[in-house]
PDB file of C-alpha atoms in Angstrom:
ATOM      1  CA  UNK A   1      50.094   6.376 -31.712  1.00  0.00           C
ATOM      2  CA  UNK A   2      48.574   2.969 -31.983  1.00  0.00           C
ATOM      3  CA  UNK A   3      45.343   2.126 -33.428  1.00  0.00           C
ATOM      4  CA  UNK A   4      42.751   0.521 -32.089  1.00  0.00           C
ATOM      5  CA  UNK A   5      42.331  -2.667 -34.091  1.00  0.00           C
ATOM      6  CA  UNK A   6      38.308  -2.486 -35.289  1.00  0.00           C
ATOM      7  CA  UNK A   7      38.036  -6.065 -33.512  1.00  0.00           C
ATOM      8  CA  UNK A   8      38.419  -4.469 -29.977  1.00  0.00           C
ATOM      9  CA  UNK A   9      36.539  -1.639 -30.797  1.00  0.00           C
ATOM     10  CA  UNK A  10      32.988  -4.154 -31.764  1.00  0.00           C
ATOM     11  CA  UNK A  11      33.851  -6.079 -28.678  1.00  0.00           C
ATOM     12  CA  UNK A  12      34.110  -3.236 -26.457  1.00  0.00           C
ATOM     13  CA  UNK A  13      30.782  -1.901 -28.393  1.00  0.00           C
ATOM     14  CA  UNK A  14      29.467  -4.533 -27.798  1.00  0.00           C
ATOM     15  CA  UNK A  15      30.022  -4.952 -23.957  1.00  0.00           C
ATOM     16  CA  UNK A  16      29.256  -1.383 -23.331  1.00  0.00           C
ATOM     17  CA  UNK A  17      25.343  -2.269 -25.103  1.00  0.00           C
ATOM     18  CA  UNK A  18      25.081  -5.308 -23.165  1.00  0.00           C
ATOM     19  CA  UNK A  19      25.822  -3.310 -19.433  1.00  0.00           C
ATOM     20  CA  UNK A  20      23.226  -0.994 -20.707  1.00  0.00           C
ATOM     21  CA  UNK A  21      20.501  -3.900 -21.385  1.00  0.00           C
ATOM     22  CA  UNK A  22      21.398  -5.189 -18.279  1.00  0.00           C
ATOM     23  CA  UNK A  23      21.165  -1.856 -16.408  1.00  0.00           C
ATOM     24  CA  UNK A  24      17.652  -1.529 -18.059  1.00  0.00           C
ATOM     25  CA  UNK A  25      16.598  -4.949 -16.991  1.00  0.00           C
ATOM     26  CA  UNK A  26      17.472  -4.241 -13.682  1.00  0.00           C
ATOM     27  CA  UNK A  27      15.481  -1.110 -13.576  1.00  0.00           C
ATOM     28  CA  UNK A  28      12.627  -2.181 -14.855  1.00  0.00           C
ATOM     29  CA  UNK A  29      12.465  -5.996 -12.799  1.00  0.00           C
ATOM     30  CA  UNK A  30      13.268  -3.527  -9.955  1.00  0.00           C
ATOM     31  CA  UNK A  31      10.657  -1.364 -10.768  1.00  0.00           C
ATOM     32  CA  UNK A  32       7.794  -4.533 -11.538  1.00  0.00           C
ATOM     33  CA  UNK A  33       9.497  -5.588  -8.044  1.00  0.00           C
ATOM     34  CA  UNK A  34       8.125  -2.660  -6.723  1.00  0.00           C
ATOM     35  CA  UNK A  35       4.728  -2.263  -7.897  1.00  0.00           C
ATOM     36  CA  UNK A  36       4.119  -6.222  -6.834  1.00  0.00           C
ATOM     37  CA  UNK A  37       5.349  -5.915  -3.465  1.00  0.00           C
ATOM     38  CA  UNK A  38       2.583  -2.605  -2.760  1.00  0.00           C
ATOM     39  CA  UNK A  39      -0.508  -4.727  -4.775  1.00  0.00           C
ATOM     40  CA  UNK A  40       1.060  -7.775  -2.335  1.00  0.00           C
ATOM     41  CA  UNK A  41       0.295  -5.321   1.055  1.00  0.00           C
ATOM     42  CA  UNK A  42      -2.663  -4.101  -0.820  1.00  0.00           C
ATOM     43  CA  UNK A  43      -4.030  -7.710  -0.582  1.00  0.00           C
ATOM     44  CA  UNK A  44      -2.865  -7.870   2.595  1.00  0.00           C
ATOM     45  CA  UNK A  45      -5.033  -4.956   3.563  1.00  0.00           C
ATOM     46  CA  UNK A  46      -7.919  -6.843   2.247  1.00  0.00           C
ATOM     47  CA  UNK A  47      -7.368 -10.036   3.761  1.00  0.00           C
ATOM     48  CA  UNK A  48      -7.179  -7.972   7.719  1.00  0.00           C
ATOM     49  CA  UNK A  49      -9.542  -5.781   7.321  1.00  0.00           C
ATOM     50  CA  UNK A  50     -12.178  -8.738   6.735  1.00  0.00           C
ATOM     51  CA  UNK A  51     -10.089 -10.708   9.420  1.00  0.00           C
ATOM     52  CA  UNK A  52     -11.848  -8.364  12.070  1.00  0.00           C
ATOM     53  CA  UNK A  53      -8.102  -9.248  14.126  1.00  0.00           C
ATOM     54  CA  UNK A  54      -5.851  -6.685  15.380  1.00  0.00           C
ATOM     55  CA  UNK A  55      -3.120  -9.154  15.175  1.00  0.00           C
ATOM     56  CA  UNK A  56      -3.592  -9.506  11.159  1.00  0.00           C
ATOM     57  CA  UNK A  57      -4.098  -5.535  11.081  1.00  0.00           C
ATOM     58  CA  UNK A  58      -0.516  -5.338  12.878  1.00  0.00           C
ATOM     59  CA  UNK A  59       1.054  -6.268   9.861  1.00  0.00           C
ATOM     60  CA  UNK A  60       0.470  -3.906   7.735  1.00  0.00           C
ATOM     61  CA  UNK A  61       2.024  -1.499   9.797  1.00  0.00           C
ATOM     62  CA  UNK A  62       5.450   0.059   9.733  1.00  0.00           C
ATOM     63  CA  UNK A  63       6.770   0.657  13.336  1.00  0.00           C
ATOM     64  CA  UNK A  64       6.708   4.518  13.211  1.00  0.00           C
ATOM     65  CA  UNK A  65       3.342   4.676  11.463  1.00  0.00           C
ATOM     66  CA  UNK A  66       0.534   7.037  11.849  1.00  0.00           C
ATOM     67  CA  UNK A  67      -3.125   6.714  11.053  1.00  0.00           C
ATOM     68  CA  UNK A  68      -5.186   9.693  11.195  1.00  0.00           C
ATOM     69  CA  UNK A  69      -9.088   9.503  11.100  1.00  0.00           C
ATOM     70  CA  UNK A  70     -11.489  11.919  11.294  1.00  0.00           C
ATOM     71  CA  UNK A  71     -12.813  13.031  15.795  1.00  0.00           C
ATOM     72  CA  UNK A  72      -9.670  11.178  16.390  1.00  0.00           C
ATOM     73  CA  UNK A  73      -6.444  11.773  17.951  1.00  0.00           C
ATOM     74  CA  UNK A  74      -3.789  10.631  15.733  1.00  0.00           C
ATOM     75  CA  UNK A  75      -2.166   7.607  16.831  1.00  0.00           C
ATOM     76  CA  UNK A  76       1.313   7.873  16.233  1.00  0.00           C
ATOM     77  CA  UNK A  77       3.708   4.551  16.268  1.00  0.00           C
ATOM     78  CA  UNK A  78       2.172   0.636  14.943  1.00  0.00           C
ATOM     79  CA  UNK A  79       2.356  -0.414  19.103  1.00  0.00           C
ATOM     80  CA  UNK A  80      -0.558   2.370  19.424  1.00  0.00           C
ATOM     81  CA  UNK A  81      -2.495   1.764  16.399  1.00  0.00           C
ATOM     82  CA  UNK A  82      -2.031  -1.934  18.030  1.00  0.00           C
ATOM     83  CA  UNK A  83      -3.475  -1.288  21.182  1.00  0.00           C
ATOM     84  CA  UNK A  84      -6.340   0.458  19.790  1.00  0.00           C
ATOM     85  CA  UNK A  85      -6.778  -1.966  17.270  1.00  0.00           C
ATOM     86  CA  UNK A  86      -7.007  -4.480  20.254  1.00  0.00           C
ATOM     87  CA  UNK A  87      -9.287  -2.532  22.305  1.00  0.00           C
ATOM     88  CA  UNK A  88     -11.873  -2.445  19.263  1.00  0.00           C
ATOM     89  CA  UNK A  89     -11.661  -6.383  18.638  1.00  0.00           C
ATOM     90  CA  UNK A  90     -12.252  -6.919  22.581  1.00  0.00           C
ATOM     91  CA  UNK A  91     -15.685  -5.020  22.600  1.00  0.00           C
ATOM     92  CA  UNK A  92     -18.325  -7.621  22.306  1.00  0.00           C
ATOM     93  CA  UNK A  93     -20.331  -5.702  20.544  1.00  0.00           C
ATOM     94  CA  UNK A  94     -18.537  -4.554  17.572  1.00  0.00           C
ATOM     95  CA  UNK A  95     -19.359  -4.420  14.439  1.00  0.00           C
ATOM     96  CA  UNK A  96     -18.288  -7.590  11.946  1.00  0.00           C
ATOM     97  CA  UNK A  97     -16.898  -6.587   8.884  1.00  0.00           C
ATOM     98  CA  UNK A  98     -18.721  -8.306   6.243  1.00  0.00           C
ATOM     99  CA  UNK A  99     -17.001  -6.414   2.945  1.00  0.00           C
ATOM    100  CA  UNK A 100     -14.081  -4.571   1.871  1.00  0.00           C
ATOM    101  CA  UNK A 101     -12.907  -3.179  -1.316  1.00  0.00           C
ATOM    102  CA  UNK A 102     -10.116  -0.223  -2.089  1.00  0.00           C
ATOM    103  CA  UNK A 103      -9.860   1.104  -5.578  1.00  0.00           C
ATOM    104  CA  UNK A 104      -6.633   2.688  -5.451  1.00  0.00           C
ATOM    105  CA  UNK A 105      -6.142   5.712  -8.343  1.00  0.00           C
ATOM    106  CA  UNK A 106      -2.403   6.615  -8.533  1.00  0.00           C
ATOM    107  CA  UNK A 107       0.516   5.153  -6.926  1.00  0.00           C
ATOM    108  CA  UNK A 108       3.663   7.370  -6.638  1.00  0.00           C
ATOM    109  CA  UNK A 109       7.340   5.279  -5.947  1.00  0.00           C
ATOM    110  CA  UNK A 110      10.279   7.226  -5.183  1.00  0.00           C
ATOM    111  CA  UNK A 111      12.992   5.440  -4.013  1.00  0.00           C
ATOM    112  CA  UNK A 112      11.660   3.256  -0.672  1.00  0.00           C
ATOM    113  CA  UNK A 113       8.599   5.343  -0.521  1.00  0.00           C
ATOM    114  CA  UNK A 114       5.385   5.316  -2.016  1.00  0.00           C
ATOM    115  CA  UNK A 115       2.153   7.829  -2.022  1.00  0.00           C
ATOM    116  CA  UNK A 116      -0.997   6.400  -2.911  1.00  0.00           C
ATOM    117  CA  UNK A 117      -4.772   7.880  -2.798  1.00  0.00           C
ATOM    118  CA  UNK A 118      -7.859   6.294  -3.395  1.00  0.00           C
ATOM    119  CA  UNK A 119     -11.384   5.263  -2.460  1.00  0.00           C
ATOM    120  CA  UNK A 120     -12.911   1.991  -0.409  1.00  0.00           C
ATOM    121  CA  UNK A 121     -16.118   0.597   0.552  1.00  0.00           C
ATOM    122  CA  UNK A 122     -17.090  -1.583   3.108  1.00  0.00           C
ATOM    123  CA  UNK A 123     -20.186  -3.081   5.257  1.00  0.00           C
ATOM    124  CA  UNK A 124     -20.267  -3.907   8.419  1.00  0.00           C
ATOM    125  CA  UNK A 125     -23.025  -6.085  10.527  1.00  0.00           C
ATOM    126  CA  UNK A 126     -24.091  -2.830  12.117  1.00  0.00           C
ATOM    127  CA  UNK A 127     -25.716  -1.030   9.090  1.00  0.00           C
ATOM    128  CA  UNK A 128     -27.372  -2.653   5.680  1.00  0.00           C
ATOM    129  CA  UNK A 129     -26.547   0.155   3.605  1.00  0.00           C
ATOM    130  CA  UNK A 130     -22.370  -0.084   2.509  1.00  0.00           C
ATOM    131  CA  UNK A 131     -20.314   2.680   3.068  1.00  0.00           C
ATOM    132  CA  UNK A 132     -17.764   4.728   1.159  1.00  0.00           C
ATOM    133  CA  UNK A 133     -14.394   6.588   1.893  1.00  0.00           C
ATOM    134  CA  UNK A 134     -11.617   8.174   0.542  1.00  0.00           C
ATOM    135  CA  UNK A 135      -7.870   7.643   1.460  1.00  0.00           C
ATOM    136  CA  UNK A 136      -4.454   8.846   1.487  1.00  0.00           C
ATOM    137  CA  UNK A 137      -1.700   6.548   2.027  1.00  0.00           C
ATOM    138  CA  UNK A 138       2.269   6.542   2.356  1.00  0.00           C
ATOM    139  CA  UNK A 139       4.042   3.268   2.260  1.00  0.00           C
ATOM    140  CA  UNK A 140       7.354   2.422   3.196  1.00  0.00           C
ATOM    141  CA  UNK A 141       9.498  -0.193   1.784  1.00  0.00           C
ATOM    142  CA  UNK A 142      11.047  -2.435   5.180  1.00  0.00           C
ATOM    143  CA  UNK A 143      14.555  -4.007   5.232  1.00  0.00           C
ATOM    144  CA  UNK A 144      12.878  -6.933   3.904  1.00  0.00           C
ATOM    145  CA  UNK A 145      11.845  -6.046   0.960  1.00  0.00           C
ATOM    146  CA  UNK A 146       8.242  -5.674   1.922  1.00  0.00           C
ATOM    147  CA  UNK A 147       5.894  -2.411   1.961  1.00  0.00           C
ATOM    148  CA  UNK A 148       3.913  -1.455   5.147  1.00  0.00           C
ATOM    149  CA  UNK A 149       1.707   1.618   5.796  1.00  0.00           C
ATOM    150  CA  UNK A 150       3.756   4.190   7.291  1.00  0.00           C
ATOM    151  CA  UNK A 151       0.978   7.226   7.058  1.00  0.00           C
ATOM    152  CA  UNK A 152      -2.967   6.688   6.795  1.00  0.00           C
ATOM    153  CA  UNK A 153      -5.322   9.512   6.171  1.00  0.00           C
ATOM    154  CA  UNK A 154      -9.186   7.918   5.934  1.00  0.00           C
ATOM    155  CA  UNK A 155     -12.465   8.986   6.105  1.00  0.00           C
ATOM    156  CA  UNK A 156     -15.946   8.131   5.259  1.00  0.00           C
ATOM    157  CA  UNK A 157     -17.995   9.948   3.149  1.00  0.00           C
ATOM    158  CA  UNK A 158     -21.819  10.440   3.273  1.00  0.00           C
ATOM    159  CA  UNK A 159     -22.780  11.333  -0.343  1.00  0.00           C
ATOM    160  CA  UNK A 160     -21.542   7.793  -2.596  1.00  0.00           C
ATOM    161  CA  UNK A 161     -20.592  10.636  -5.652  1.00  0.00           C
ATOM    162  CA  UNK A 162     -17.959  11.934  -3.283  1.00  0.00           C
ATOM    163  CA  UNK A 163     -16.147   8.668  -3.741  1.00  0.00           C
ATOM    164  CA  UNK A 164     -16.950   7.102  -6.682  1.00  0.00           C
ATOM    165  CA  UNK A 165     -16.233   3.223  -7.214  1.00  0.00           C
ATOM    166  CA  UNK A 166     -16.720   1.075 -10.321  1.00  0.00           C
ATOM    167  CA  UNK A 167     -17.236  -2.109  -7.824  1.00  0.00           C
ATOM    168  CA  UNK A 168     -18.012  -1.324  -4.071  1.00  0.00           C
ATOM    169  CA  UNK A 169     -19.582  -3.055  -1.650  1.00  0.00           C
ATOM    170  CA  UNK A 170     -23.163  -3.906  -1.745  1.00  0.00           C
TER     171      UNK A 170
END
């Protein structure tokens, strides 16, 4: 039986620690991937919601999504949530939205899915006093790369203690 000269043996040694670095790399720029893309549809969520523009809201949507909201129906698939959406921004006298803010608390990632919860605030031009909320959120990541809202759970609370925020509207 041959022996393996001790020269191979570093070199292969060696390679083996370097796939591993690598493999770690990977998992962890993957990972930082992850967690920029959600804070990028985060911002996103931000930028519509003040937009007042179902057009900007349709975005954020993945096509099979479902919101669900409190003396609601759910609306099931993004071309309802849409058309609703577009219904609201047609009424002349709807409300402008003046602030919002989400403080999200955990984010879960598991594989091309992620589950969020959270609190937001926001004013409107139809009530001086802000309001507060609580949500529940499932995210999806798309063939591009990007994260859209596949399930939203929100509703408004009347007691500010029930969702507590360390910067809400005001």
């Amino acid at each position: 039986m041959k022996q393996i000269p001790g020269k191979i043996m570093a070199i292969v040694g060696s390679l083996a620690a370097s796939a591993a670095i690598a493999a770690f790399a990977y998992q962890n720029n993957s990972a930082e991937q992850t967690r920029i893309g959600i804070e990028q549809l985060h911002q996103l969520d931000v930028e519509a919601t003040l937009s007042d523009k179902a057009d900007e809201l349709a975005k954020l949507w993945d096509s099979e999504a479902v919101r669900i909201e409190p003396g609601r129906a759910a609306e099931v698939g993004k071309p309802e949530i849409y058309a609703n959406d577009k219904r609201w921004e047609s009424k002349a006298d709807r409300p402008k939205t003046l602030c919002y803010k989400s403080e999200i608390k955990d984010v879960q990632i598991v594989g091309d899915w992620a589950f969020e919860w959270g609190y937001f605030s926001y004013k409107d031009s139809s009530n001086p006093k802000p309001m507060r909320g609580k949500v529940l959120r499932v995210m999806k990541r798309q063939a591009d790369g990007s994260w859209k809202f596949a399930r939203v759970i929100g509703f408004n609370e009347d007691k500010q203690a029930a969702a507590p925020m360390s910067q809400p509207c005001e």
